[in-house]
Structures are given as C-alpha cells and as structure tokens.
Amino acid sequence: MKANDLETTKIWLGTGSINIFGLPFAGKDTLAHNLAQRLADKVISGGDILRSHADQTRIKEIMKTGELFPTDFYLSIILPYISQPALKETPLLLSSVGRWSGEEPTILSACSASNHPIRAVIHLNVDEATVWQRFETSQAQQDRSHRHDDAKHVLEVRLKEYREKTLPVLEFYKQHGLLLEIDGQRKIDDTTEAALEHLRAFSMASVL
C-alpha cells in the first residue's frame, strides 16, 4: 500500500476501532498485530483480556469447555477495559470482541461511548479443513503456550459455537454495512496487504 493511501486510512480510522472475527486458527491475532504496525493502533484481544482477568478459576473452567462466555460476565470484563482513559485517544484493533449473537448493539454502543466507534468489521475467512490442519501443526510445534482451549475435543466445540453463535454476529455487521470479507487461506503477509487494500477502499467509499 502506498504511503498516501495508508495515511488516508489512518485519518478515516481516527480513534475508531476495527473488529476482526474468524474461526479458531484463522490468524486473527496475527492479522491484528500486523495491521497495528501499519496503522499505529493498539491490539485488544477478547481472549487475552479474559486470560488476564483476576478470576482465573472461572475463566479456565469455561475455556476448557470451548463454549463462549456468558454475555453478562463477558461484557462486565470487556467493556470497562476498552473504556480506559489511557486508551481514549488511541485507535484500536479488536480481535473477536463480542462473539455471541445479541452482543453487537452493546459492543457498538460501548465502543462509540469510549471514543472508539467501530469503523469496520473484518471476517478472516478460512475453511474448517484449514483450521484442523493448522491445529495439528500447532500441536506438533507447541507454539501457543499451552492454552487451555487448545485440545481436539475443545476445538470441536469451538467450531460448533462459532457456527451457531458467531456467524449471526457477522450477518448483523453485514446488514449494517460494516463487514469486510478477507481470504485467510493465504500467507499472512498477503492477507495483511489484502486487508489494508479493503480498508482503503472502504474508507474511500465511506467519505464519498
């Protein structure tokens, strides 16, 4: 992406946020960090926030099941975090914040109220065969620091939860004109460039 195009995207983003969704092992956090390096944003992963929460006993118990966190409990942790005064003037890259259908209006309102209105939602699209392939590679390499949700039976539940609870979230954002579909089957550098191009085009269309 050209420097001028990147600057245009930054101006459009302002102190807003971009929320990234995708299946497990789609590469959401990696894409978020790559975009952060180019757009000077801070990355906030819903999973990382939960893993850093004080009540780790309950966090680990839920993570081990592969199920999504109850909405009330989830929002009670996430929303105060993104509303921190220290983040007020900083654009944010959100990784899967609000994965349960029905949470979208609250997430949108909270982001706007905290000076981080959601400018776009990225769906990093990979198929389930790729998910399982990446899972097997990760297991062999042990490259995810022994996460509690990294087990075959847990991944099966996580995929089911995604199909039933998160796909409707994407449809919500699509209906609100915020969804960008990005092919996540490619190498991460190619995926990052494609995401930047989609964001540039989206930003240009938004200001017309």
mmCIF file of N, CA and C in Angstrom, residues 114-191:
data_model
loop_
_atom_site.group_PDB
_atom_site.id
_atom_site.type_symbol
_atom_site.label_atom_id
_atom_site.label_comp_id
_atom_site.label_asym_id
_atom_site.label_seq_id
_atom_site.Cartn_x
_atom_site.Cartn_y
_atom_site.Cartn_z
ATOM 1 N N SER A 114 -16.761 5.125 24.275
ATOM 2 C CA SER A 114 -15.374 5.192 24.740
ATOM 3 C C SER A 114 -14.449 5.853 23.717
ATOM 4 N N ASN A 115 -15.054 6.479 22.695
ATOM 5 C CA ASN A 115 -14.300 7.192 21.656
ATOM 6 C C ASN A 115 -13.606 6.253 20.674
ATOM 7 N N HIS A 116 -14.135 5.023 20.554
ATOM 8 C CA HIS A 116 -13.580 4.050 19.612
ATOM 9 C C HIS A 116 -14.678 3.470 18.720
ATOM 10 N N PRO A 117 -15.441 4.306 18.018
ATOM 11 C CA PRO A 117 -16.523 3.767 17.190
ATOM 12 C C PRO A 117 -15.999 2.732 16.194
ATOM 13 N N ILE A 118 -16.747 1.657 16.025
ATOM 14 C CA ILE A 118 -16.319 0.600 15.099
ATOM 15 C C ILE A 118 -16.476 1.093 13.665
ATOM 16 N N ARG A 119 -15.353 1.218 12.970
ATOM 17 C CA ARG A 119 -15.350 1.695 11.583
ATOM 18 C C ARG A 119 -15.562 0.558 10.582
ATOM 19 N N ALA A 120 -15.066 -0.632 10.929
ATOM 20 C CA ALA A 120 -15.192 -1.780 10.026
ATOM 21 C C ALA A 120 -15.052 -3.059 10.830
ATOM 22 N N VAL A 121 -15.635 -4.130 10.293
ATOM 23 C CA VAL A 121 -15.522 -5.461 10.888
ATOM 24 C C VAL A 121 -14.954 -6.389 9.820
ATOM 25 N N ILE A 122 -13.849 -7.031 10.128
ATOM 26 C CA ILE A 122 -13.198 -7.946 9.183
ATOM 27 C C ILE A 122 -13.569 -9.382 9.520
ATOM 28 N N HIS A 123 -14.021 -10.124 8.512
ATOM 29 C CA HIS A 123 -14.195 -11.567 8.664
ATOM 30 C C HIS A 123 -13.028 -12.240 7.948
ATOM 31 N N LEU A 124 -12.119 -12.805 8.719
ATOM 32 C CA LEU A 124 -10.967 -13.509 8.167
ATOM 33 C C LEU A 124 -11.412 -14.930 7.840
ATOM 34 N N ASN A 125 -11.679 -15.166 6.581
ATOM 35 C CA ASN A 125 -12.373 -16.366 6.144
ATOM 36 C C ASN A 125 -11.429 -17.516 5.836
ATOM 37 N N VAL A 126 -11.542 -18.612 6.598
ATOM 38 C CA VAL A 126 -10.826 -19.857 6.303
ATOM 39 C C VAL A 126 -11.821 -20.996 6.425
ATOM 40 N N ASP A 127 -11.537 -22.125 5.761
ATOM 41 C CA ASP A 127 -12.431 -23.266 5.891
ATOM 42 C C ASP A 127 -11.989 -24.146 7.061
ATOM 43 N N GLU A 128 -12.881 -25.052 7.455
ATOM 44 C CA GLU A 128 -12.595 -25.862 8.642
ATOM 45 C C GLU A 128 -11.462 -26.859 8.401
ATOM 46 N N ALA A 129 -11.262 -27.272 7.160
ATOM 47 C CA ALA A 129 -10.141 -28.164 6.867
ATOM 48 C C ALA A 129 -8.819 -27.472 7.179
ATOM 49 N N THR A 130 -8.734 -26.187 6.853
ATOM 50 C CA THR A 130 -7.532 -25.407 7.162
ATOM 51 C C THR A 130 -7.368 -25.249 8.666
ATOM 52 N N VAL A 131 -8.470 -25.046 9.371
ATOM 53 C CA VAL A 131 -8.412 -24.938 10.837
ATOM 54 C C VAL A 131 -7.780 -26.190 11.441
ATOM 55 N N TRP A 132 -8.248 -27.355 11.018
ATOM 56 C CA TRP A 132 -7.720 -28.601 11.570
ATOM 57 C C TRP A 132 -6.260 -28.804 11.182
ATOM 58 N N GLN A 133 -5.910 -28.415 9.970
ATOM 59 C CA GLN A 133 -4.518 -28.535 9.526
ATOM 60 C C GLN A 133 -3.610 -27.660 10.383
ATOM 61 N N ARG A 134 -4.032 -26.432 10.631
ATOM 62 C CA ARG A 134 -3.238 -25.517 11.454
ATOM 63 C C ARG A 134 -3.207 -25.976 12.913
ATOM 64 N N PHE A 135 -4.298 -26.580 13.369
ATOM 65 C CA PHE A 135 -4.334 -27.113 14.725
ATOM 66 C C PHE A 135 -3.282 -28.213 14.899
ATOM 67 N N GLU A 136 -3.240 -29.126 13.945
ATOM 68 C CA GLU A 136 -2.263 -30.222 14.019
ATOM 69 C C GLU A 136 -0.838 -29.695 13.995
ATOM 70 N N THR A 137 -0.580 -28.703 13.159
ATOM 71 C CA THR A 137 0.757 -28.101 13.095
ATOM 72 C C THR A 137 1.111 -27.436 14.421
ATOM 73 N N SER A 138 0.147 -26.732 14.988
ATOM 74 C CA SER A 138 0.378 -26.061 16.265
ATOM 75 C C SER A 138 0.661 -27.064 17.375
ATOM 76 N N GLN A 139 -0.088 -28.159 17.376
ATOM 77 C CA GLN A 139 0.138 -29.189 18.390
ATOM 78 C C GLN A 139 1.538 -29.786 18.284
ATOM 79 N N ALA A 140 1.976 -29.984 17.047
ATOM 80 C CA ALA A 140 3.307 -30.553 16.841
ATOM 81 C C ALA A 140 4.412 -29.594 17.261
ATOM 82 N N GLN A 141 4.175 -28.305 17.030
ATOM 83 C CA GLN A 141 5.196 -27.306 17.328
ATOM 84 C C GLN A 141 5.074 -26.724 18.735
ATOM 85 N N GLN A 142 3.913 -26.954 19.384
ATOM 86 C CA GLN A 142 3.663 -26.406 20.728
ATOM 87 C C GLN A 142 3.962 -24.904 20.771
ATOM 88 N N ASP A 143 3.324 -24.156 19.853
ATOM 89 C CA ASP A 143 3.664 -22.743 19.678
ATOM 90 C C ASP A 143 2.634 -21.784 20.260
ATOM 91 N N ARG A 144 1.691 -22.309 21.087
ATOM 92 C CA ARG A 144 0.656 -21.423 21.622
ATOM 93 C C ARG A 144 0.643 -21.405 23.150
ATOM 94 N N SER A 145 1.780 -21.690 23.758
ATOM 95 C CA SER A 145 1.986 -21.536 25.209
ATOM 96 C C SER A 145 0.965 -22.311 26.039
ATOM 97 N N HIS A 146 0.625 -23.522 25.599
ATOM 98 C CA HIS A 146 -0.243 -24.415 26.384
ATOM 99 C C HIS A 146 -1.569 -23.753 26.764
ATOM 100 N N ARG A 147 -2.225 -23.146 25.793
ATOM 101 C CA ARG A 147 -3.521 -22.528 26.055
ATOM 102 C C ARG A 147 -4.526 -23.589 26.485
ATOM 103 N N HIS A 148 -5.413 -23.207 27.420
ATOM 104 C CA HIS A 148 -6.377 -24.150 27.971
ATOM 105 C C HIS A 148 -7.408 -24.597 26.939
ATOM 106 N N ASP A 149 -7.612 -23.793 25.891
ATOM 107 C CA ASP A 149 -8.634 -24.130 24.901
ATOM 108 C C ASP A 149 -8.058 -24.843 23.690
ATOM 109 N N ASP A 150 -6.793 -25.265 23.771
ATOM 110 C CA ASP A 150 -6.162 -25.961 22.651
ATOM 111 C C ASP A 150 -6.165 -27.472 22.889
ATOM 112 N N ALA A 151 -7.263 -28.107 22.538
ATOM 113 C CA ALA A 151 -7.405 -29.555 22.604
ATOM 114 C C ALA A 151 -8.428 -29.946 21.556
ATOM 115 N N LYS A 152 -8.304 -31.153 21.009
ATOM 116 C CA LYS A 152 -9.153 -31.549 19.887
ATOM 117 C C LYS A 152 -10.636 -31.473 20.230
ATOM 118 N N HIS A 153 -11.036 -32.039 21.376
ATOM 119 C CA HIS A 153 -12.456 -32.045 21.727
ATOM 120 C C HIS A 153 -12.957 -30.627 22.001
ATOM 121 N N VAL A 154 -12.070 -29.760 22.512
ATOM 122 C CA VAL A 154 -12.454 -28.373 22.760
ATOM 123 C C VAL A 154 -12.612 -27.628 21.439
ATOM 124 N N LEU A 155 -11.710 -27.891 20.491
ATOM 125 C CA LEU A 155 -11.795 -27.234 19.190
ATOM 126 C C LEU A 155 -13.091 -27.599 18.480
ATOM 127 N N GLU A 156 -13.521 -28.844 18.614
ATOM 128 C CA GLU A 156 -14.792 -29.256 18.012
ATOM 129 C C GLU A 156 -15.948 -28.421 18.556
ATOM 130 N N VAL A 157 -15.937 -28.181 19.861
ATOM 131 C CA VAL A 157 -16.977 -27.361 20.475
ATOM 132 C C VAL A 157 -16.864 -25.920 20.000
ATOM 133 N N ARG A 158 -15.627 -25.404 19.925
ATOM 134 C CA ARG A 158 -15.418 -24.018 19.500
ATOM 135 C C ARG A 158 -15.935 -23.794 18.075
ATOM 136 N N LEU A 159 -15.731 -24.764 17.198
ATOM 137 C CA LEU A 159 -16.230 -24.649 15.825
ATOM 138 C C LEU A 159 -17.764 -24.637 15.807
ATOM 139 N N LYS A 160 -18.368 -25.486 16.626
ATOM 140 C CA LYS A 160 -19.828 -25.536 16.723
ATOM 141 C C LYS A 160 -20.362 -24.209 17.273
ATOM 142 N N GLU A 161 -19.711 -23.677 18.310
ATOM 143 C CA GLU A 161 -20.119 -22.402 18.891
ATOM 144 C C GLU A 161 -20.021 -21.284 17.854
ATOM 145 N N TYR A 162 -18.972 -21.332 17.035
ATOM 146 C CA TYR A 162 -18.782 -20.300 16.020
ATOM 147 C C TYR A 162 -19.911 -20.338 14.991
ATOM 148 N N ARG A 163 -20.226 -21.547 14.537
ATOM 149 C CA ARG A 163 -21.280 -21.681 13.531
ATOM 150 C C ARG A 163 -22.624 -21.193 14.075
ATOM 151 N N GLU A 164 -22.922 -21.550 15.312
ATOM 152 C CA GLU A 164 -24.246 -21.270 15.861
ATOM 153 C C GLU A 164 -24.383 -19.869 16.448
ATOM 154 N N LYS A 165 -23.307 -19.330 17.038
ATOM 155 C CA LYS A 165 -23.426 -18.090 17.791
ATOM 156 C C LYS A 165 -22.711 -16.901 17.163
ATOM 157 N N THR A 166 -21.641 -17.153 16.411
ATOM 158 C CA THR A 166 -20.859 -16.041 15.874
ATOM 159 C C THR A 166 -21.217 -15.699 14.436
ATOM 160 N N LEU A 167 -21.579 -16.687 13.625
ATOM 161 C CA LEU A 167 -21.970 -16.373 12.250
ATOM 162 C C LEU A 167 -23.129 -15.369 12.192
ATOM 163 N N PRO A 168 -24.109 -15.454 13.094
ATOM 164 C CA PRO A 168 -25.159 -14.412 13.101
ATOM 165 C C PRO A 168 -24.612 -13.027 13.435
ATOM 166 N N VAL A 169 -23.527 -12.962 14.197
ATOM 167 C CA VAL A 169 -22.888 -11.676 14.501
ATOM 168 C C VAL A 169 -22.370 -11.047 13.213
ATOM 169 N N LEU A 170 -21.737 -11.857 12.383
ATOM 170 C CA LEU A 170 -21.215 -11.362 11.110
ATOM 171 C C LEU A 170 -22.348 -10.872 10.211
ATOM 172 N N GLU A 171 -23.456 -11.588 10.226
ATOM 173 C CA GLU A 171 -24.610 -11.172 9.421
ATOM 174 C C GLU A 171 -25.138 -9.828 9.911
ATOM 175 N N PHE A 172 -25.130 -9.621 11.229
ATOM 176 C CA PHE A 172 -25.556 -8.338 11.803
ATOM 177 C C PHE A 172 -24.700 -7.204 11.254
ATOM 178 N N TYR A 173 -23.386 -7.385 11.293
ATOM 179 C CA TYR A 173 -22.494 -6.328 10.823
ATOM 180 C C TYR A 173 -22.594 -6.141 9.309
ATOM 181 N N LYS A 174 -22.870 -7.228 8.595
ATOM 182 C CA LYS A 174 -23.062 -7.122 7.149
ATOM 183 C C LYS A 174 -24.279 -6.263 6.845
ATOM 184 N N GLN A 175 -25.355 -6.495 7.573
ATOM 185 C CA GLN A 175 -26.577 -5.730 7.360
ATOM 186 C C GLN A 175 -26.392 -4.253 7.710
ATOM 187 N N HIS A 176 -25.422 -3.970 8.582
ATOM 188 C CA HIS A 176 -25.142 -2.586 8.968
ATOM 189 C C HIS A 176 -24.029 -1.960 8.120
ATOM 190 N N GLY A 177 -23.637 -2.658 7.050
ATOM 191 C CA GLY A 177 -22.662 -2.112 6.115
ATOM 192 C C GLY A 177 -21.254 -1.986 6.641
ATOM 193 N N LEU A 178 -20.890 -2.833 7.611
ATOM 194 C CA LEU A 178 -19.564 -2.734 8.229
ATOM 195 C C LEU A 178 -18.646 -3.904 7.897
ATOM 196 N N LEU A 179 -19.176 -4.967 7.294
ATOM 197 C CA LEU A 179 -18.419 -6.209 7.142
ATOM 198 C C LEU A 179 -17.532 -6.224 5.896
ATOM 199 N N LEU A 180 -16.272 -6.621 6.097
ATOM 200 C CA LEU A 180 -15.319 -6.837 5.006
ATOM 201 C C LEU A 180 -14.882 -8.295 5.025
ATOM 202 N N GLU A 181 -15.036 -9.001 3.914
ATOM 203 C CA GLU A 181 -14.623 -10.398 3.810
ATOM 204 C C GLU A 181 -13.187 -10.471 3.289
ATOM 205 N N ILE A 182 -12.307 -11.116 4.068
ATOM 206 C CA ILE A 182 -10.902 -11.250 3.691
ATOM 207 C C ILE A 182 -10.538 -12.728 3.624
ATOM 208 N N ASP A 183 -9.890 -13.133 2.541
ATOM 209 C CA ASP A 183 -9.453 -14.521 2.374
ATOM 210 C C ASP A 183 -8.277 -14.800 3.308
ATOM 211 N N GLY A 184 -8.485 -15.677 4.282
ATOM 212 C CA GLY A 184 -7.439 -16.006 5.238
ATOM 213 C C GLY A 184 -6.668 -17.261 4.905
ATOM 214 N N GLN A 185 -6.897 -17.835 3.723
ATOM 215 C CA GLN A 185 -6.201 -19.069 3.331
ATOM 216 C C GLN A 185 -4.774 -18.807 2.859
ATOM 217 N N ARG A 186 -4.461 -17.547 2.570
ATOM 218 C CA ARG A 186 -3.157 -17.207 2.008
ATOM 219 C C ARG A 186 -2.116 -16.998 3.101
ATOM 220 N N LYS A 187 -0.889 -16.719 2.681
ATOM 221 C CA LYS A 187 0.164 -16.378 3.627
ATOM 222 C C LYS A 187 -0.223 -15.091 4.331
ATOM 223 N N ILE A 188 0.211 -14.954 5.588
ATOM 224 C CA ILE A 188 -0.251 -13.839 6.405
ATOM 225 C C ILE A 188 0.151 -12.488 5.827
ATOM 226 N N ASP A 189 1.317 -12.388 5.186
ATOM 227 C CA ASP A 189 1.711 -11.108 4.586
ATOM 228 C C ASP A 189 0.758 -10.717 3.466
ATOM 229 N N ASP A 190 0.349 -11.698 2.647
ATOM 230 C CA ASP A 190 -0.601 -11.427 1.574
ATOM 231 C C ASP A 190 -1.972 -11.063 2.141
ATOM 232 N N THR A 191 -2.351 -11.749 3.214
ATOM 233 C CA THR A 191 -3.627 -11.456 3.868
ATOM 234 C C THR A 191 -3.631 -10.041 4.437
#
